[in-house]
Coordinates of C-alpha atoms in Angstrom, one line a residue:
M1 CA 125.0 103.1 91.8
V2 CA 126.1 101.6 88.6
A3 CA 122.9 99.7 88.6
G4 CA 120.8 102.9 88.0
T5 CA 117.1 103.3 88.5
F6 CA 113.7 101.9 87.1
R7 CA 110.4 103.6 87.1
I8 CA 107.5 101.8 88.6
G9 CA 104.3 103.7 87.8
E10 CA 105.4 107.3 88.6
R11 CA 107.9 106.2 91.2
S12 CA 111.5 105.9 90.3
V13 CA 113.4 103.3 92.4
G14 CA 117.0 101.9 92.6
R15 CA 117.3 98.7 90.7
L16 CA 118.8 96.9 93.7
G17 CA 116.0 96.5 96.3
F18 CA 115.8 94.7 99.6
G19 CA 113.7 91.6 100.5
A20 CA 112.5 92.1 104.1
M21 CA 111.3 88.2 104.4
H22 CA 114.4 87.1 106.5
L23 CA 114.0 89.9 109.1
P24 CA 113.1 88.3 112.4
T25 CA 110.2 89.7 114.3
E26 CA 110.3 87.8 117.6
A27 CA 111.5 89.4 120.9
G28 CA 115.4 89.4 121.3
L29 CA 115.8 89.6 117.6
R30 CA 113.7 92.6 116.7
D31 CA 116.0 95.3 117.5
G32 CA 118.6 93.8 115.1
A33 CA 116.0 93.4 112.4
I34 CA 115.0 97.1 112.7
A35 CA 118.7 98.1 112.6
V36 CA 119.1 96.0 109.2
A37 CA 115.9 97.7 107.7
R38 CA 117.3 101.3 108.7
R39 CA 120.7 100.4 107.2
A40 CA 119.2 99.5 104.1
V41 CA 117.6 102.8 103.6
E42 CA 120.8 104.6 104.8
L43 CA 122.8 102.7 102.0
G44 CA 120.3 104.2 99.5
V45 CA 117.9 101.2 98.9
T46 CA 114.6 102.7 97.7
L47 CA 112.6 99.4 97.0
I48 CA 111.7 97.2 99.9
D49 CA 109.5 93.9 99.4
T50 CA 107.3 92.5 102.2
A51 CA 104.1 90.4 102.3
H52 CA 101.1 89.5 104.6
L53 CA 102.6 86.0 104.5
Y54 CA 105.8 87.0 106.3
G55 CA 104.8 86.4 109.9
W56 CA 101.2 87.0 109.0
G57 CA 101.6 90.7 109.0
A58 CA 104.4 91.0 111.6
N59 CA 106.9 91.8 108.9
E60 CA 104.9 94.6 107.8
E61 CA 104.6 96.0 111.4
L62 CA 108.4 95.6 111.7
L63 CA 109.0 97.7 108.8
A64 CA 106.6 100.4 110.1
E65 CA 108.1 100.4 113.5
A66 CA 111.5 100.7 111.8
L67 CA 111.0 103.1 108.9
Y68 CA 107.8 105.2 109.6
P69 CA 107.4 108.0 108.8
Y70 CA 108.8 106.8 105.4
P71 CA 111.3 108.6 103.2
D72 CA 109.6 110.2 100.3
E73 CA 111.9 108.1 97.9
L74 CA 111.0 104.7 99.6
L75 CA 108.7 102.4 97.9
I76 CA 107.4 99.5 100.0
A77 CA 105.8 96.6 98.1
T78 CA 103.5 94.1 99.9
K79 CA 101.7 91.1 98.9
V80 CA 98.1 89.5 99.5
G81 CA 96.4 86.2 98.6
V82 CA 97.7 83.6 101.1
A83 CA 95.4 82.6 104.1
P84 CA 96.9 81.7 107.5
P85 CA 96.7 78.0 108.4
A86 CA 93.6 76.9 110.3
A87 CA 94.0 74.5 113.2
G88 CA 95.8 71.3 111.8
R89 CA 96.1 72.6 108.2
E90 CA 98.8 74.4 106.2
A91 CA 98.4 77.9 104.8
A92 CA 96.5 78.1 101.7
L93 CA 96.1 80.4 98.5
C94 CA 93.1 82.6 98.8
G95 CA 91.9 84.8 96.0
R96 CA 88.4 85.4 97.0
P97 CA 87.6 89.2 96.6
D98 CA 86.4 89.6 100.1
F99 CA 89.5 88.0 101.4
L100 CA 91.9 90.2 99.3
R101 CA 89.9 93.3 100.4
E102 CA 90.4 92.3 104.0
Q103 CA 94.2 91.9 103.6
V104 CA 94.5 95.1 101.8
E105 CA 92.8 96.9 104.7
E106 CA 95.0 95.0 107.1
G107 CA 98.3 96.0 105.2
L108 CA 97.2 99.5 105.1
R109 CA 96.8 99.5 109.0
R110 CA 99.9 97.5 109.7
L111 CA 102.1 99.7 107.4
R112 CA 100.4 102.9 108.6
M113 CA 99.7 103.9 105.1
E114 CA 96.8 105.6 103.3
R115 CA 97.7 103.8 100.0
L116 CA 99.8 100.7 99.3
E117 CA 102.0 102.0 96.5
L118 CA 102.7 98.6 95.2
L119 CA 100.4 95.7 95.9
Q120 CA 101.1 92.3 94.4
L121 CA 99.1 89.1 94.2
H122 CA 101.2 86.7 96.0
R123 CA 100.0 83.7 94.1
V124 CA 97.1 83.2 91.6
D125 CA 94.4 81.0 93.4
P126 CA 93.4 78.4 90.9
E127 CA 90.0 78.1 92.5
V128 CA 89.1 81.8 91.9
P129 CA 89.0 83.3 88.3
L130 CA 92.0 85.3 87.7
A131 CA 89.8 88.2 86.3
D132 CA 88.0 88.3 89.8
Q133 CA 91.4 88.3 91.6
V134 CA 92.8 91.1 89.6
G135 CA 89.6 92.7 89.0
T136 CA 89.3 93.1 92.8
L137 CA 92.7 94.8 93.0
G138 CA 91.7 97.1 90.3
E139 CA 88.6 98.2 92.2
L140 CA 90.8 98.8 95.2
Q141 CA 93.0 100.9 93.1
A142 CA 90.2 102.9 91.8
E143 CA 89.3 103.4 95.3
G144 CA 92.7 105.0 96.1
K145 CA 93.9 102.0 98.3
I146 CA 96.4 100.7 96.0
G147 CA 98.7 102.8 93.8
H148 CA 100.0 100.1 91.4
I149 CA 99.3 96.3 90.8
G150 CA 101.9 93.5 90.4
L151 CA 101.7 89.7 90.3
S152 CA 103.9 86.9 91.6
E153 CA 104.8 83.5 90.3
V154 CA 102.8 83.9 87.2
S155 CA 103.1 82.3 83.6
V156 CA 103.2 84.3 80.5
A157 CA 99.6 83.4 79.8
Q158 CA 98.5 84.7 83.2
L159 CA 100.3 87.8 82.9
D160 CA 98.8 88.4 79.6
E161 CA 95.3 87.7 80.8
A162 CA 95.7 90.0 83.9
R163 CA 97.0 92.8 81.6
Q164 CA 93.7 92.7 79.7
I165 CA 92.0 93.8 83.1
V166 CA 94.5 96.1 84.9
D167 CA 97.7 97.9 84.4
V168 CA 100.4 95.5 85.6
V169 CA 103.7 97.3 86.7
S170 CA 105.7 94.4 88.3
V171 CA 106.2 90.6 88.3
Q172 CA 107.9 88.8 91.1
N173 CA 108.9 85.3 90.1
R174 CA 111.6 82.9 91.2
Y175 CA 114.8 83.6 89.0
S176 CA 118.5 83.7 89.3
M177 CA 121.7 83.0 87.5
L178 CA 121.5 79.2 88.2
D179 CA 117.6 79.1 88.1
R180 CA 116.2 80.3 84.8
E181 CA 112.8 78.5 84.6
H182 CA 110.9 81.8 84.3
E183 CA 113.1 83.1 81.5
P184 CA 110.0 83.5 79.2
V185 CA 108.2 85.5 81.9
L186 CA 111.3 87.8 82.2
D187 CA 111.4 88.2 78.3
A188 CA 107.6 89.2 78.4
C189 CA 108.3 91.8 81.1
D190 CA 111.4 93.1 79.2
A191 CA 109.2 93.6 76.0
A192 CA 106.4 95.4 78.0
G193 CA 108.6 97.5 80.3
I194 CA 107.3 95.7 83.2
A195 CA 109.4 95.4 86.4
F196 CA 110.7 92.0 87.0
L197 CA 111.5 91.4 90.8
P198 CA 113.3 88.0 91.1
W199 CA 112.9 86.4 94.3
R200 CA 115.8 84.1 95.7
P201 CA 118.0 86.1 93.4
V202 CA 121.2 84.4 94.8
H203 CA 121.0 80.7 94.4
P204 CA 122.0 78.9 97.4
A205 CA 124.6 76.8 95.4
V206 CA 126.1 79.8 93.6
A207 CA 129.3 79.8 95.6
G208 CA 130.5 76.3 94.4
A209 CA 128.4 76.1 91.3
T210 CA 131.0 76.5 88.5
P211 CA 134.7 77.4 88.1
E212 CA 133.4 80.3 85.8
I213 CA 131.6 82.0 88.6
A214 CA 134.8 81.8 90.7
S215 CA 136.9 83.1 87.9
V216 CA 134.5 86.2 87.2
A217 CA 134.4 86.9 91.0
E218 CA 138.2 86.9 91.2
E219 CA 138.5 89.2 88.3
L220 CA 136.0 91.7 89.9
G221 CA 137.3 91.3 93.4
A222 CA 133.9 90.2 94.4
T223 CA 132.0 87.3 96.0
P224 CA 130.0 84.8 94.0
A225 CA 126.8 86.2 95.4
Q226 CA 127.7 89.7 94.1
V227 CA 128.4 88.3 90.9
S228 CA 125.2 86.7 90.8
L229 CA 123.4 90.0 91.5
A230 CA 125.6 91.8 89.1
W231 CA 124.6 89.1 86.3
L232 CA 120.9 89.9 87.1
L233 CA 121.4 93.6 86.8
H234 CA 123.2 93.0 83.4
R235 CA 120.5 90.6 82.2
S236 CA 117.8 93.3 81.5
P237 CA 117.2 96.9 82.6
V238 CA 113.6 95.7 83.9
V239 CA 115.4 93.3 86.5
L240 CA 115.2 94.6 90.0
P241 CA 116.7 91.9 92.3
I242 CA 115.4 92.0 96.0
P243 CA 118.0 89.9 98.1
G244 CA 117.1 89.5 101.7
T245 CA 119.0 89.0 104.8
G246 CA 119.0 89.6 108.6
S247 CA 122.7 90.6 108.8
I248 CA 124.0 94.1 108.2
V249 CA 127.3 92.8 106.9
H250 CA 125.5 90.6 104.4
L251 CA 123.2 93.5 103.5
E252 CA 126.2 95.8 102.8
E253 CA 127.7 93.1 100.7
N254 CA 124.6 92.8 98.5
V255 CA 124.1 96.5 98.2
A256 CA 127.8 96.8 97.1
A257 CA 126.9 94.5 94.0
A258 CA 125.1 97.5 92.5
D259 CA 128.5 99.1 91.9
L260 CA 129.9 96.1 89.9
Q261 CA 129.7 96.0 86.2
L262 CA 130.2 92.9 84.2
S263 CA 131.7 93.2 80.8
D264 CA 129.7 91.7 77.9
H265 CA 132.4 89.0 77.7
Q266 CA 131.9 88.1 81.4
F267 CA 128.2 88.0 81.1
R268 CA 128.3 85.7 78.3
R269 CA 130.7 83.3 80.2
L270 CA 128.3 83.1 83.0

């Protein structure tokens, strides 16, 4: 892969990962989802992202069914910190220490792991001090249940605060060529050598967004989505896009973007 690798803690992973959120878990579609997960690994993907929120654990169970026992080179990242909806209510953030501990234990069981190699706080709960949330993850890390700690949808200030308490190895914020709201967070990760995992790395509007995208895609013999992923890989060596899909064809198209190389001129045009 032109994209190369990046080190998360002591683990080295390919810079183009896979987001498992879109894998269906219901009967009738499950076999196809398992085939997609297995194909991702066959294609050399070594970073897969999931979360307790995705099907309230069903997505984690699907990955275990598809991939356990896991290849040594595969890093599965999961996330905790969102509570299932109660009757008549929506899901809600929950960063209470007891709840985070419970979700970590459930994640270990569902993924059939003794240690969650990369555990990310899905969202910062504004009702609980951030120090209590990441401090709990730090305690779980000391207990051997978490290998590395990451954050999701955080500001630069929250990242700085968390890093005073634990070693943060990854940040997962929304970011793409057409959505650069979290550019300051990416810059902070770049400066600190922290992995930045952009979710929704291909903006839905990328295909018809600008003539320049179409022009670069034609020059490279690629799709606008592939150009979008190649742009992210060019943007910074700490960027590890995690595009997701439930289609093997789409998966193969995404993975092929790791072999694209934008020139500096093409990158500036975009």
